[in-house]
Short mmCIF file of C-alpha atoms and ligand atoms in Angstrom, two decimals:
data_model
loop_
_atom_site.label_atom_id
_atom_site.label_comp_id
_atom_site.label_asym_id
_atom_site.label_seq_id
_atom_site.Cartn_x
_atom_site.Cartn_y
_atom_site.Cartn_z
CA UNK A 22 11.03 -57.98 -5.52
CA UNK A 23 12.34 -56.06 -8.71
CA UNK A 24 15.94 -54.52 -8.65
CA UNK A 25 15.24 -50.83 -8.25
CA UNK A 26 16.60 -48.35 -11.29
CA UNK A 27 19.66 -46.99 -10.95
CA UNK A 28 19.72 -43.22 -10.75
CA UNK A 29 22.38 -40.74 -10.84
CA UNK A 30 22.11 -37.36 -9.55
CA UNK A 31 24.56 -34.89 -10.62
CA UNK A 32 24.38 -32.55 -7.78
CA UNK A 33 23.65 -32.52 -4.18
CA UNK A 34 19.99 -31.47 -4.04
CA UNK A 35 17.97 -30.45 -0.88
CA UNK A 36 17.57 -33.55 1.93
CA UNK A 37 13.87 -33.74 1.80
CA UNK A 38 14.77 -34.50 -2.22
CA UNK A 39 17.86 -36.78 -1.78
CA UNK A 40 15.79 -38.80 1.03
CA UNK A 41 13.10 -39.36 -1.70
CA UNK A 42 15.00 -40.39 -4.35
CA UNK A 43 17.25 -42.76 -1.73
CA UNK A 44 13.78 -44.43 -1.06
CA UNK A 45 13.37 -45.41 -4.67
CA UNK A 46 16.14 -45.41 -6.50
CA UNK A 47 19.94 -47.34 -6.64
CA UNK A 48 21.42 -43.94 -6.55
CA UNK A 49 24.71 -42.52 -7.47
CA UNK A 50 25.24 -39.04 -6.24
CA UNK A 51 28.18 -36.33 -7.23
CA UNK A 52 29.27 -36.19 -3.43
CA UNK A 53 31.55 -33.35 -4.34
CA UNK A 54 28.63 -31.21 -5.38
CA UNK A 55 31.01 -29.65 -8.56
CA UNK A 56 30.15 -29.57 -11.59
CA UNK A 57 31.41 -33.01 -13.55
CA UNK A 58 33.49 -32.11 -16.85
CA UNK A 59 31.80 -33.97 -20.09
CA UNK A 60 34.74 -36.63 -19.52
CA UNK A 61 33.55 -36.93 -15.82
CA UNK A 62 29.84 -36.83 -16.47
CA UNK A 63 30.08 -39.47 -19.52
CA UNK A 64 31.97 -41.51 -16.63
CA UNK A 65 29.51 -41.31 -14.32
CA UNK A 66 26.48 -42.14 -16.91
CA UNK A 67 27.69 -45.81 -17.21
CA UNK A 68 25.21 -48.50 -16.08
CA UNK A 69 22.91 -45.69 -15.34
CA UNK A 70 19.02 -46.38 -15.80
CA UNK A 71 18.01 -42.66 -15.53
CA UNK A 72 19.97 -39.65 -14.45
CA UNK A 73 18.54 -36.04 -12.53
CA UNK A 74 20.80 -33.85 -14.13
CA UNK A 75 20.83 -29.90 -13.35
CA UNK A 76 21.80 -26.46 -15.77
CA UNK A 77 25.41 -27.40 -15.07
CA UNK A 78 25.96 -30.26 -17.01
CA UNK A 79 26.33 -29.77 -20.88
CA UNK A 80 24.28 -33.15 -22.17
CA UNK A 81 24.94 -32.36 -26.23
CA UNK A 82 24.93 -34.29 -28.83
CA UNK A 83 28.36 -36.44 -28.32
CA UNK A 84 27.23 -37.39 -24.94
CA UNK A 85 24.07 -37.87 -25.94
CA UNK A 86 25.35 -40.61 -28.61
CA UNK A 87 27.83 -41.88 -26.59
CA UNK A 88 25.53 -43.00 -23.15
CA UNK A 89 25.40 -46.16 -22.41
CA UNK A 90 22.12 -48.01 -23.46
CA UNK A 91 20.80 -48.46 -20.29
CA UNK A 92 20.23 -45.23 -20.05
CA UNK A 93 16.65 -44.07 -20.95
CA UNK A 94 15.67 -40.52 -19.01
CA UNK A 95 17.47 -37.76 -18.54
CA UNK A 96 15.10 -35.71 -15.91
CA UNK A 97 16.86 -31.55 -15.54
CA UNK A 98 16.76 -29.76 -12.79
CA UNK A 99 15.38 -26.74 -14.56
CA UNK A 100 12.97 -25.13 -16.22
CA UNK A 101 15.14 -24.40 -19.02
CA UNK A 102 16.11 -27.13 -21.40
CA UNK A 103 18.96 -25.03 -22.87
CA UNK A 104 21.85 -27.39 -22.07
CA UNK A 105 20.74 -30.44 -23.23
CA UNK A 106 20.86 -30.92 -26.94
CA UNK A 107 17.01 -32.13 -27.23
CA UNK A 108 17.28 -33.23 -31.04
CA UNK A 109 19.84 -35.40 -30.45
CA UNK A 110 17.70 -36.62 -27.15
CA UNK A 111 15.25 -37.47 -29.62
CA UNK A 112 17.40 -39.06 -32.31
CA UNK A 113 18.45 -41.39 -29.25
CA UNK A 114 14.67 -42.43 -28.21
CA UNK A 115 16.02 -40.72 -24.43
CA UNK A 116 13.56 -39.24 -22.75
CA UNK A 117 13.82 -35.95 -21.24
CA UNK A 118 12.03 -33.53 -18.82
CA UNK A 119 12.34 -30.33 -16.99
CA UNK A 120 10.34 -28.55 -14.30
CA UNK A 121 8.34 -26.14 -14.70
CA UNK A 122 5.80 -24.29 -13.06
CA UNK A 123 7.11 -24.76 -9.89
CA UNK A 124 10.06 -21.86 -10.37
CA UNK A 125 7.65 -19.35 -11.94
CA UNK A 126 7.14 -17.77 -8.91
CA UNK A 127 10.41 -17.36 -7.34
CA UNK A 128 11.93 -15.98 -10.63
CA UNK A 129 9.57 -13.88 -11.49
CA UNK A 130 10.19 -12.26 -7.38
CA UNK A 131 13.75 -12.22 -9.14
CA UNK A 132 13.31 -10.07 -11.72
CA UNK A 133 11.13 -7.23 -9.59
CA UNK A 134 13.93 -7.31 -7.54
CA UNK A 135 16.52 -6.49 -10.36
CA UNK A 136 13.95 -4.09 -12.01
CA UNK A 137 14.02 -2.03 -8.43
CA UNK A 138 17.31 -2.55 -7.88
CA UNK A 139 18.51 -1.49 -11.91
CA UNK A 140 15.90 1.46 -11.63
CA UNK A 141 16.56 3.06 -8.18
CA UNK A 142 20.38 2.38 -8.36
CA UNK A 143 20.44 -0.08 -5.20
CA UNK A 144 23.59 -1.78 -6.61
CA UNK A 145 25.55 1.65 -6.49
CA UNK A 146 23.71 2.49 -3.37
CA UNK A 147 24.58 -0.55 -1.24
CA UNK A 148 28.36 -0.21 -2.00
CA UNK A 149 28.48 3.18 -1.06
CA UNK A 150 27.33 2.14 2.20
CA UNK A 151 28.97 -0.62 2.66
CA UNK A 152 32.38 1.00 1.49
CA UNK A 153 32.26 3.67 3.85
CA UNK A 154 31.87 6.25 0.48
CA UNK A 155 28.43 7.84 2.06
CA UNK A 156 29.34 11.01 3.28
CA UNK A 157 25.75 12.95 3.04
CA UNK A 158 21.86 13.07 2.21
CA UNK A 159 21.99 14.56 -1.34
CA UNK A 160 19.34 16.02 -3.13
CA UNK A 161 20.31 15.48 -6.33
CA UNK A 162 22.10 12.22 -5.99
CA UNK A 163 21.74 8.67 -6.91
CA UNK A 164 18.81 9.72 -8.58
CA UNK A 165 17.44 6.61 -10.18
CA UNK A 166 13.91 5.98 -12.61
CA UNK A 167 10.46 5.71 -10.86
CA UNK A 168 8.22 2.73 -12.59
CA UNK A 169 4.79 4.69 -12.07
CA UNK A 170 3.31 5.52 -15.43
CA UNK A 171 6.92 3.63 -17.23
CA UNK A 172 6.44 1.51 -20.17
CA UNK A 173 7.33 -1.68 -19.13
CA UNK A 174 7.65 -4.72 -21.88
CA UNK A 175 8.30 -8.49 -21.12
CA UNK A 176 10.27 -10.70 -23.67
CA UNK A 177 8.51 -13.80 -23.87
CA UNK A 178 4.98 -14.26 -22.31
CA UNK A 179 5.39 -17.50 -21.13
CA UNK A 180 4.74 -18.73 -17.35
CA UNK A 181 7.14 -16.67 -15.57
CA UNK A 182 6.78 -13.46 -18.10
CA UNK A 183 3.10 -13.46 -17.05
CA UNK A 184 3.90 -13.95 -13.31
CA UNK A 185 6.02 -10.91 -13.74
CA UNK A 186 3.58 -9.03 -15.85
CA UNK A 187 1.07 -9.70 -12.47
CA UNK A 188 3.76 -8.61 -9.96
CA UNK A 189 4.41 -5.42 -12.01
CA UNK A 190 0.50 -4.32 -12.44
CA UNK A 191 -0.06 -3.06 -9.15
CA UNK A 192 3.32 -0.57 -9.79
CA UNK A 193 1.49 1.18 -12.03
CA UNK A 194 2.86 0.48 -14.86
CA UNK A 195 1.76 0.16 -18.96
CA UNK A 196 2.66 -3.52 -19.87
CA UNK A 197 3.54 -4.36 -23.16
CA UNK A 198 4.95 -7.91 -24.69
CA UNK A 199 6.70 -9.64 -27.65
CA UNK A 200 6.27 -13.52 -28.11
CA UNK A 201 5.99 -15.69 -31.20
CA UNK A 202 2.53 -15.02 -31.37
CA UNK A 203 -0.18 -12.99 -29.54
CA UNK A 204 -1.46 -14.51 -25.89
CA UNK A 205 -4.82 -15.10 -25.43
CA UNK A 206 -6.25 -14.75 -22.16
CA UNK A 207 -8.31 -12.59 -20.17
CA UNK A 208 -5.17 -11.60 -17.93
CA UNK A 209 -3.33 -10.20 -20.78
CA UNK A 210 -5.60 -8.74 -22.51
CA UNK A 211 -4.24 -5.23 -20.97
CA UNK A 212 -1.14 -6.21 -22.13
CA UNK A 213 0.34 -4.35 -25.68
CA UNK A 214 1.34 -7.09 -28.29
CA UNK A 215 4.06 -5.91 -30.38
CA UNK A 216 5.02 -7.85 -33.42
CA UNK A 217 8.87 -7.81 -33.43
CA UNK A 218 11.24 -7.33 -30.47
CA UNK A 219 12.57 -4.55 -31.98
CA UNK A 220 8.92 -2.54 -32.21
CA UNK A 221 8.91 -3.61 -28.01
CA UNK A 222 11.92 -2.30 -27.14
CA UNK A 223 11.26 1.18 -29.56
CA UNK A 224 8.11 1.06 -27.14
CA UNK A 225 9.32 0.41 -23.76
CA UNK A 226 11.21 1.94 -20.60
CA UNK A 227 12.08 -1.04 -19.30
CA UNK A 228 12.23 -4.48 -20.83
CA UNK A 229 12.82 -7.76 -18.48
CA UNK A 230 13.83 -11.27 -20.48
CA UNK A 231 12.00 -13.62 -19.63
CA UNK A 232 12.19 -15.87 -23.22
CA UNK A 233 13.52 -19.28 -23.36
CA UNK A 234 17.24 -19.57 -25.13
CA UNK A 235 16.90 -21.13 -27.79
CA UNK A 236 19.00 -20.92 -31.79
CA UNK A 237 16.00 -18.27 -32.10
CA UNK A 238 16.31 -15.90 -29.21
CA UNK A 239 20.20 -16.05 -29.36
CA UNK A 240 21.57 -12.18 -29.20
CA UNK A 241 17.84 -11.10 -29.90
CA UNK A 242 19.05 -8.35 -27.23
CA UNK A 243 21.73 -6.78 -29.62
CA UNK A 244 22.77 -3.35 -30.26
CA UNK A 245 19.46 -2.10 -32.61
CA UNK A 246 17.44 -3.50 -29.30
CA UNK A 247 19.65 -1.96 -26.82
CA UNK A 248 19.74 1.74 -29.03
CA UNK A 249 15.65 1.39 -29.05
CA UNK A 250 15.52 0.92 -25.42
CA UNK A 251 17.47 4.13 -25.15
CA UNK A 252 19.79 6.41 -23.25
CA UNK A 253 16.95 6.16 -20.00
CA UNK A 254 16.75 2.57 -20.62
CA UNK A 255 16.55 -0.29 -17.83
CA UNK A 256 17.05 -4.02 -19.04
CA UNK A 257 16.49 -7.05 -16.78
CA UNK A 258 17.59 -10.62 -17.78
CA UNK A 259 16.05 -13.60 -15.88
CA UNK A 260 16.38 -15.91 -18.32
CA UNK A 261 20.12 -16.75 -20.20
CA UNK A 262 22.67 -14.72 -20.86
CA UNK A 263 22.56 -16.30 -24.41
CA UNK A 264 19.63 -14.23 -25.04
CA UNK A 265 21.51 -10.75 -24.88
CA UNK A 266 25.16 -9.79 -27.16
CA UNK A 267 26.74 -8.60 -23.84
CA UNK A 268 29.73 -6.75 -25.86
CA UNK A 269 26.71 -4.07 -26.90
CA UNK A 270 25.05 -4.15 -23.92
CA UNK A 271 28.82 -3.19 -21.67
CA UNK A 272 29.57 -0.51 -24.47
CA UNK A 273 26.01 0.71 -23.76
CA UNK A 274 25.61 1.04 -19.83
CA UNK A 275 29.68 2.57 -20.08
CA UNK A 276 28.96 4.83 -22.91
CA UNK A 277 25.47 6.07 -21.17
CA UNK A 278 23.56 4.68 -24.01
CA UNK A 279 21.42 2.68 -21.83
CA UNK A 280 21.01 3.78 -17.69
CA UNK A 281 21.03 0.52 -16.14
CA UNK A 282 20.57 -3.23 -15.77
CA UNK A 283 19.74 -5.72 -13.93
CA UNK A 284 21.07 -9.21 -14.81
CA UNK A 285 20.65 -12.88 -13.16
CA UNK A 286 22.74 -14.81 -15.86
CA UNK A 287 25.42 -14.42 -17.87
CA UNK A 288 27.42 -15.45 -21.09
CA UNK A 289 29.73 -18.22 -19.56
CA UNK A 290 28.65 -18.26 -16.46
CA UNK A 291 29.95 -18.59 -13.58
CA UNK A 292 33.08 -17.38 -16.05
CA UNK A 293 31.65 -14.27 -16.35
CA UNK A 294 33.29 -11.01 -18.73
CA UNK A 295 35.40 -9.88 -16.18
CA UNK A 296 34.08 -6.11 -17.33
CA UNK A 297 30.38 -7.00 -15.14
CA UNK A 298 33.08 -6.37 -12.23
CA UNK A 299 33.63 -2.46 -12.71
CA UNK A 300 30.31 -1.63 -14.45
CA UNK A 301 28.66 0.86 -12.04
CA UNK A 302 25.55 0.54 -13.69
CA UNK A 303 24.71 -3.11 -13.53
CA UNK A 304 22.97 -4.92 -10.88
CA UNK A 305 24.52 -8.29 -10.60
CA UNK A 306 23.01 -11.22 -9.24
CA UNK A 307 24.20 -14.93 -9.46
CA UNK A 308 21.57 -16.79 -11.02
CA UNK A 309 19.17 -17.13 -8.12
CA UNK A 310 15.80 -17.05 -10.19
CA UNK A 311 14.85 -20.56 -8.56
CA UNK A 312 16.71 -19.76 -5.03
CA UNK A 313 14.28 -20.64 -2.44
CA UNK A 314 14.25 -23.36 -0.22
CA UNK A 315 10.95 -23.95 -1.18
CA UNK A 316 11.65 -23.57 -4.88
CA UNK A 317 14.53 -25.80 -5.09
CA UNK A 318 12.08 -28.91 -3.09
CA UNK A 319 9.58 -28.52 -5.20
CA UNK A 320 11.85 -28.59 -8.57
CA UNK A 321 13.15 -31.86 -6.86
CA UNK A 322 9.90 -33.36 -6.48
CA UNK A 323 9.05 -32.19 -9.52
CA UNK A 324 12.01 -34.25 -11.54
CA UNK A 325 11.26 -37.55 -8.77
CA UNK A 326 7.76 -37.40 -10.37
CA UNK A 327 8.87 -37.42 -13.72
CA UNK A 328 11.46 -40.32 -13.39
CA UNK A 329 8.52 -42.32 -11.03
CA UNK A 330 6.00 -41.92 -14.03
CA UNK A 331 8.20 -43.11 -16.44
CA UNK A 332 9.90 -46.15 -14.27
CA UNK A 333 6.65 -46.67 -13.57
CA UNK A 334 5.78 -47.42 -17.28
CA UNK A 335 3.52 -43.93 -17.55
CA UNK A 336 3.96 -40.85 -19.63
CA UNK A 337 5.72 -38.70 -17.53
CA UNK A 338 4.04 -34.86 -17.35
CA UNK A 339 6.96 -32.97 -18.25
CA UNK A 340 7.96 -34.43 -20.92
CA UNK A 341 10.17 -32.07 -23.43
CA UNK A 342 11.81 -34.68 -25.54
C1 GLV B 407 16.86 -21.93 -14.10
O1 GLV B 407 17.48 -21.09 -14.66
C2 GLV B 407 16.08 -22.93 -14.73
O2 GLV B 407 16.09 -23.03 -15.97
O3 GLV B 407 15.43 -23.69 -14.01
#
């Protein structure tokens, strides 16, 4: 019988995953469930075969160089690729993938619920409620932004910006998109195409982010976006907070340059600006785009079928590096 690979998983993942893995692996697992600190995760690579890391462990390029050799696959627990330093993957011959497909739904769910909630003011709403602050019915307060007939654009057509762009068609809304290039498929076709991000967001109502973070995208939400968006504005960020300068985007929602958002990640996170905290017109969530039980199997399975293929001597399907 062969020796099985040895496997570290960084986090605790759901049973029906661990159970899996367990089955077919000589696993390691981060019983604490905490984050490891680059000295602790560097640590805990050693005489690894493969490891299942998740978006809370920074793999760049000095850990990359400095894992041991038996290391060969580094398998994320994400969709997004954006803390692991993939050049330097490559430079090393380690293979990496991710896992997508299987969170497009659930995150794109996320960000109808922060376009709702940014729009019609549920954030505000809720704590007045819950604070005891409601006194009465008001006609003229909390009024919020209907989407019906709204402009609506989506930063980055990629799986989950089309999964949103589906979600948000029966709202009523016009649909309009930036990506690298123009999409072409039948779905999108009633989708507007605009060239820069800055002609989307001159265009738009509401934009949700829905890019990947990459050197590219970094701060493409600045201040020029933010001001073209304008003082009715709603922005929605699904993806990572890399993606928008949050110093323009505070001094718009407290200056009234902008009228809400609705935000899933963060700069830092889960060290967030400490300024999200008294922003009254911010909907805040804590990164829960994959957050379903159902999700968060599947994204398991997902990474054990990527490590099996390649253990197995096969190509495995989500390969990203
Ligand atoms: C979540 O943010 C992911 O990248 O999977």
């Amino acid at each position: 019988m062969t020796k099985p690979n040895r496997l570290l998983i960084t986090r605790i993942l759901p049973e029906p995953v661990m159970t899996r893995a367990a089955r077919n692996y000589e696993l390691t697992v981060n019983d604490d469930d905490l984050p490891y600190s680059p000295e602790e995760l560097a640590a805990a690579l050693i005489g690894q075969d493969g490891a299942l890391v998740s978006l809370t462990e920074k793999c760049d390029a000095q850990l990359i160089a400095g894992a041991p050799e038996t290391l060969r696959i580094l398998a994320t627990y994400s969709v997004g690729v954006d803390h692991i330093d993939i050049d330097a993957a490559r430079r090393r011959g380690l293979i990496v993938t991710n896992t997508p497909d299987v969170l497009t739904d659930a995150t794109a769910e996320i960000a109808v619920l922060l376009t709702l909630a940014a729009a019609r003011r549920a954030g505000e709403g809720e704590r007045m409620v819950r604070e005891g602050r409601w006194q009465r019915w008001s006609p003229t307060g909390f009024l919020g932004t209907g989407l019906v007939g709204k402009q609506v654009g989506i930063l980055g057509l990629g799986r989950i910006g089309r999964a949103i762009a589906a979600r948000l068609k029966p709202f009523g809304v016009d649909l309009h998109y930036h990506s690298r290039n123009p999409v072409d498929a039948p779905e999108i076709s009633a989708l507007t195409y605009h060239p820069s991000s800055l002609d989307l967001f001159s265009a738009c109502d509401v934009v949700i982010i829905a890019a990947a973070a990459t050197a590219q995208t970094r701060h493409i939400v600045n201040a020029a976006a933010i001001d073209a968006l304008g003082p009715q504005g709603v922005l929605v960020n699904v993806s990572r907070g890399d993606l928008v300068d949050e110093d323009a985007l505070i001094s718009a929602l407290t200056d009234g340059r902008l009228a809400a958002a609705g935000l899933d990640v963060f700069q830092g996170e889960p060290n967030i600006d400490e300024r999200w905290r008294t922003i009254r017109n911010v909907f805040l969530l804590p990164h829960l785009g994959s957050a379903t039980i159902e999700t968060r199997i599947a994204m398991g399975m997902r990474a054990l079928d990527n490590l099996d293929q390649f253990f197995a001597g096969g190509e495995p399907a989500d390969r990203v590096a």
